[in-house]
């Protein structure tokens, strides 16, 4: 082969998803979709509060668009999340109390998650991986005990207070040049 490793669909999707506020976009999109469906609810269920015209359909549609844009264009997530929360709060008046509070809650949580997402974070380590690392740590600690060795370790290098240790360097810098004490 040419040295390029091919990943499966699952790992490639996980890598792609880890580099964007995926769950936040999904929640905002689901909130907008839920509000759109409650606008079309039967007349026995619909509460006619506020404008039921174009704004009742426009705001949840724009919520869905903002949610999808958060997923597919994460560099502009701050703008989309602010617009998303304003649209979500606007559905309180225009679309059956924000889809009977369910769509309002989903949209607000998704927008807040997108706003707070940090792109420089390392992807989360799965529980399975953490358990494996914990088992390896326990196995390493159950092995030969490092405190029983009598020889010098790499940390103290066989001499105490020498140039390699922190105490020696602190002592030598203050003893040799007391110029930092006088002005």
CSV table of C-alpha atoms in Angstrom, one decimal:
chain,number,residue,atom,x,y,z
A,1,UNK,CA,0.0,0.0,0.0
A,2,UNK,CA,1.0,3.6,-0.2
A,3,UNK,CA,1.3,4.1,3.5
A,4,UNK,CA,-2.2,5.5,4.0
A,5,UNK,CA,-4.2,3.7,6.5
A,6,UNK,CA,-7.9,3.3,5.7
A,7,UNK,CA,-10.3,3.7,8.6
A,8,UNK,CA,-13.7,2.2,8.7
A,9,UNK,CA,-16.8,4.2,8.4
A,10,UNK,CA,-17.4,4.2,12.2
A,11,UNK,CA,-14.0,5.5,13.3
A,12,UNK,CA,-14.0,8.1,10.5
A,13,UNK,CA,-17.4,9.4,11.6
A,14,UNK,CA,-16.4,9.5,15.2
A,15,UNK,CA,-13.3,11.5,14.3
A,16,UNK,CA,-15.4,13.9,12.2
A,17,UNK,CA,-18.0,14.2,14.9
A,18,UNK,CA,-15.4,14.9,17.6
A,19,UNK,CA,-14.1,18.0,15.8
A,20,UNK,CA,-17.5,19.8,15.9
A,21,UNK,CA,-20.3,20.6,18.3
A,22,UNK,CA,-22.3,17.7,16.9
A,23,UNK,CA,-24.8,17.0,19.7
A,24,UNK,CA,-25.5,20.8,20.1
A,25,UNK,CA,-26.4,21.0,16.4
A,26,UNK,CA,-28.6,17.9,16.6
A,27,UNK,CA,-30.5,19.2,19.6
A,28,UNK,CA,-31.1,22.6,17.9
A,29,UNK,CA,-32.2,20.9,14.8
A,30,UNK,CA,-34.5,18.5,16.7
A,31,UNK,CA,-36.0,21.4,18.6
A,32,UNK,CA,-36.8,23.3,15.4
A,33,UNK,CA,-38.3,20.1,13.8
A,34,UNK,CA,-40.4,19.5,16.9
A,35,UNK,CA,-41.8,23.0,16.9
A,36,UNK,CA,-42.6,22.7,13.2
A,37,UNK,CA,-44.6,19.5,13.9
A,38,UNK,CA,-46.5,21.1,16.7
A,39,UNK,CA,-47.5,24.0,14.5
A,40,UNK,CA,-49.3,21.5,12.4
A,41,UNK,CA,-50.9,19.7,15.4
A,42,UNK,CA,-54.7,19.2,15.4
A,43,UNK,CA,-56.9,22.1,16.2
A,44,UNK,CA,-57.9,20.6,19.6
A,45,UNK,CA,-54.3,20.7,20.8
A,46,UNK,CA,-53.1,24.0,19.3
A,47,UNK,CA,-52.9,27.0,21.5
A,48,UNK,CA,-53.3,30.2,19.4
A,49,UNK,CA,-51.1,32.6,21.2
A,50,UNK,CA,-49.3,35.2,19.2
A,51,UNK,CA,-48.7,35.3,15.5
A,52,UNK,CA,-49.6,32.1,13.7
A,53,UNK,CA,-48.7,33.2,10.2
A,54,UNK,CA,-45.3,33.2,8.5
A,55,UNK,CA,-43.3,33.6,11.7
A,56,UNK,CA,-44.8,30.4,13.1
A,57,UNK,CA,-43.1,28.5,10.3
A,58,UNK,CA,-40.1,30.8,9.7
A,59,UNK,CA,-38.5,30.7,13.1
A,60,UNK,CA,-38.5,26.9,13.6
A,61,UNK,CA,-37.3,26.5,10.0
A,62,UNK,CA,-34.4,28.9,10.7
A,63,UNK,CA,-33.7,26.9,13.9
A,64,UNK,CA,-33.3,23.7,11.8
A,65,UNK,CA,-31.0,25.6,9.4
A,66,UNK,CA,-28.9,27.0,12.3
A,67,UNK,CA,-28.6,23.5,13.8
A,68,UNK,CA,-27.4,22.1,10.5
A,69,UNK,CA,-25.0,24.9,10.0
A,70,UNK,CA,-23.5,24.3,13.5
A,71,UNK,CA,-22.9,20.7,12.5
A,72,UNK,CA,-21.4,21.4,9.1
A,73,UNK,CA,-19.7,24.7,9.6
A,74,UNK,CA,-18.4,24.7,13.2
A,75,UNK,CA,-16.0,27.7,12.7
A,76,UNK,CA,-19.0,30.0,12.8
A,77,UNK,CA,-20.7,28.3,15.8
A,78,UNK,CA,-20.8,31.4,18.0
A,79,UNK,CA,-22.9,33.3,15.5
A,80,UNK,CA,-25.2,30.4,14.8
A,81,UNK,CA,-25.7,29.7,18.4
A,82,UNK,CA,-26.6,33.3,19.2
A,83,UNK,CA,-29.1,33.4,16.3
A,84,UNK,CA,-30.4,30.0,17.4
A,85,UNK,CA,-31.1,31.0,20.9
A,86,UNK,CA,-32.9,34.2,19.7
A,87,UNK,CA,-35.0,32.1,17.3
A,88,UNK,CA,-35.7,29.6,20.0
A,89,UNK,CA,-36.9,32.3,22.4
A,90,UNK,CA,-39.0,33.8,19.6
A,91,UNK,CA,-40.9,30.6,19.2
A,92,UNK,CA,-42.3,31.1,22.7
A,93,UNK,CA,-44.7,33.7,21.2
A,94,UNK,CA,-45.1,32.5,17.6
A,95,UNK,CA,-45.3,28.7,17.8
A,96,UNK,CA,-47.5,27.2,20.5
A,97,UNK,CA,-45.3,28.1,23.4
A,98,UNK,CA,-42.2,26.9,21.7
A,99,UNK,CA,-43.6,23.5,20.7
A,100,UNK,CA,-45.2,23.0,24.2
A,101,UNK,CA,-41.8,23.7,25.9
A,102,UNK,CA,-40.1,20.6,24.4
A,103,UNK,CA,-38.8,22.3,21.3
A,104,UNK,CA,-38.0,25.4,23.3
A,105,UNK,CA,-35.9,23.4,25.7
A,106,UNK,CA,-34.1,21.4,23.1
A,107,UNK,CA,-33.3,24.5,21.1
A,108,UNK,CA,-32.1,26.4,24.1
A,109,UNK,CA,-29.9,23.6,25.4
A,110,UNK,CA,-28.4,23.0,21.9
A,111,UNK,CA,-27.7,26.6,21.4
A,112,UNK,CA,-26.0,26.9,24.8
A,113,UNK,CA,-23.9,23.8,24.1
A,114,UNK,CA,-22.8,25.2,20.8
A,115,UNK,CA,-21.8,28.5,22.3
A,116,UNK,CA,-19.8,26.8,25.1
A,117,UNK,CA,-18.1,24.2,22.8
A,118,UNK,CA,-14.3,24.6,22.7
A,119,UNK,CA,-12.6,23.4,19.5
A,120,UNK,CA,-9.2,22.9,21.1
A,121,UNK,CA,-10.3,20.2,23.6
A,122,UNK,CA,-9.0,16.7,23.1
A,123,UNK,CA,-11.8,14.3,22.2
A,124,UNK,CA,-13.3,12.4,25.1
A,125,UNK,CA,-11.8,9.1,26.1
A,126,UNK,CA,-14.4,6.3,26.0
A,127,UNK,CA,-15.3,4.5,29.2
A,128,UNK,CA,-13.9,1.3,27.8
A,129,UNK,CA,-10.5,3.0,27.2
A,130,UNK,CA,-10.5,4.5,30.6
A,131,UNK,CA,-11.2,1.1,32.2
A,132,UNK,CA,-8.4,-0.5,30.2
A,133,UNK,CA,-5.9,2.2,31.3
A,134,UNK,CA,-7.1,1.8,34.9
A,135,UNK,CA,-6.5,-2.0,34.7
A,136,UNK,CA,-3.1,-1.4,33.3
A,137,UNK,CA,-2.3,1.0,36.1
A,138,UNK,CA,-3.4,-1.5,38.7
A,139,UNK,CA,-1.4,-4.2,37.1
A,140,UNK,CA,1.7,-2.0,37.1
A,141,UNK,CA,1.3,-1.2,40.7
A,142,UNK,CA,0.8,-4.8,41.6
A,143,UNK,CA,4.2,-5.6,40.1
A,144,UNK,CA,7.6,-5.2,41.8
A,145,UNK,CA,7.6,-2.5,44.4
A,146,UNK,CA,9.8,0.5,43.4
A,147,UNK,CA,10.3,1.7,47.0
A,148,UNK,CA,12.3,-1.4,47.9
A,149,UNK,CA,15.2,-0.7,45.6
A,150,UNK,CA,18.3,0.5,47.4
A,151,UNK,CA,20.3,1.9,44.5
A,152,UNK,CA,20.1,5.5,43.2
A,153,UNK,CA,17.2,6.3,41.0
A,154,UNK,CA,17.2,8.4,37.8
A,155,UNK,CA,15.5,11.3,39.6
A,156,UNK,CA,18.2,12.0,42.1
A,157,UNK,CA,21.1,10.8,39.9
A,158,UNK,CA,23.1,9.4,42.8
A,159,UNK,CA,23.9,12.8,44.4
A,160,UNK,CA,21.8,14.9,46.6
A,161,UNK,CA,21.7,18.7,46.1
A,162,UNK,CA,23.8,18.6,43.0
A,163,UNK,CA,23.3,20.6,39.8
A,164,UNK,CA,20.6,18.1,38.5
A,165,UNK,CA,18.3,18.6,41.4
A,166,UNK,CA,15.9,21.5,42.0
A,167,UNK,CA,17.2,22.1,45.5
A,168,UNK,CA,20.8,22.5,44.3
A,169,UNK,CA,19.9,24.9,41.6
A,170,UNK,CA,17.8,27.0,43.9
A,171,UNK,CA,20.5,27.1,46.5
A,172,UNK,CA,23.3,28.0,44.1
A,173,UNK,CA,21.3,30.7,42.4
A,174,UNK,CA,20.5,32.5,45.7
A,175,UNK,CA,24.0,32.0,47.2
A,176,UNK,CA,26.1,33.0,44.2
A,177,UNK,CA,24.1,36.1,43.1
A,178,UNK,CA,22.3,38.0,45.8
A,179,UNK,CA,21.9,40.9,43.4
A,180,UNK,CA,18.2,40.2,43.2
A,181,UNK,CA,17.9,41.2,46.9
A,182,UNK,CA,19.6,44.6,46.5
A,183,UNK,CA,18.6,47.5,44.2
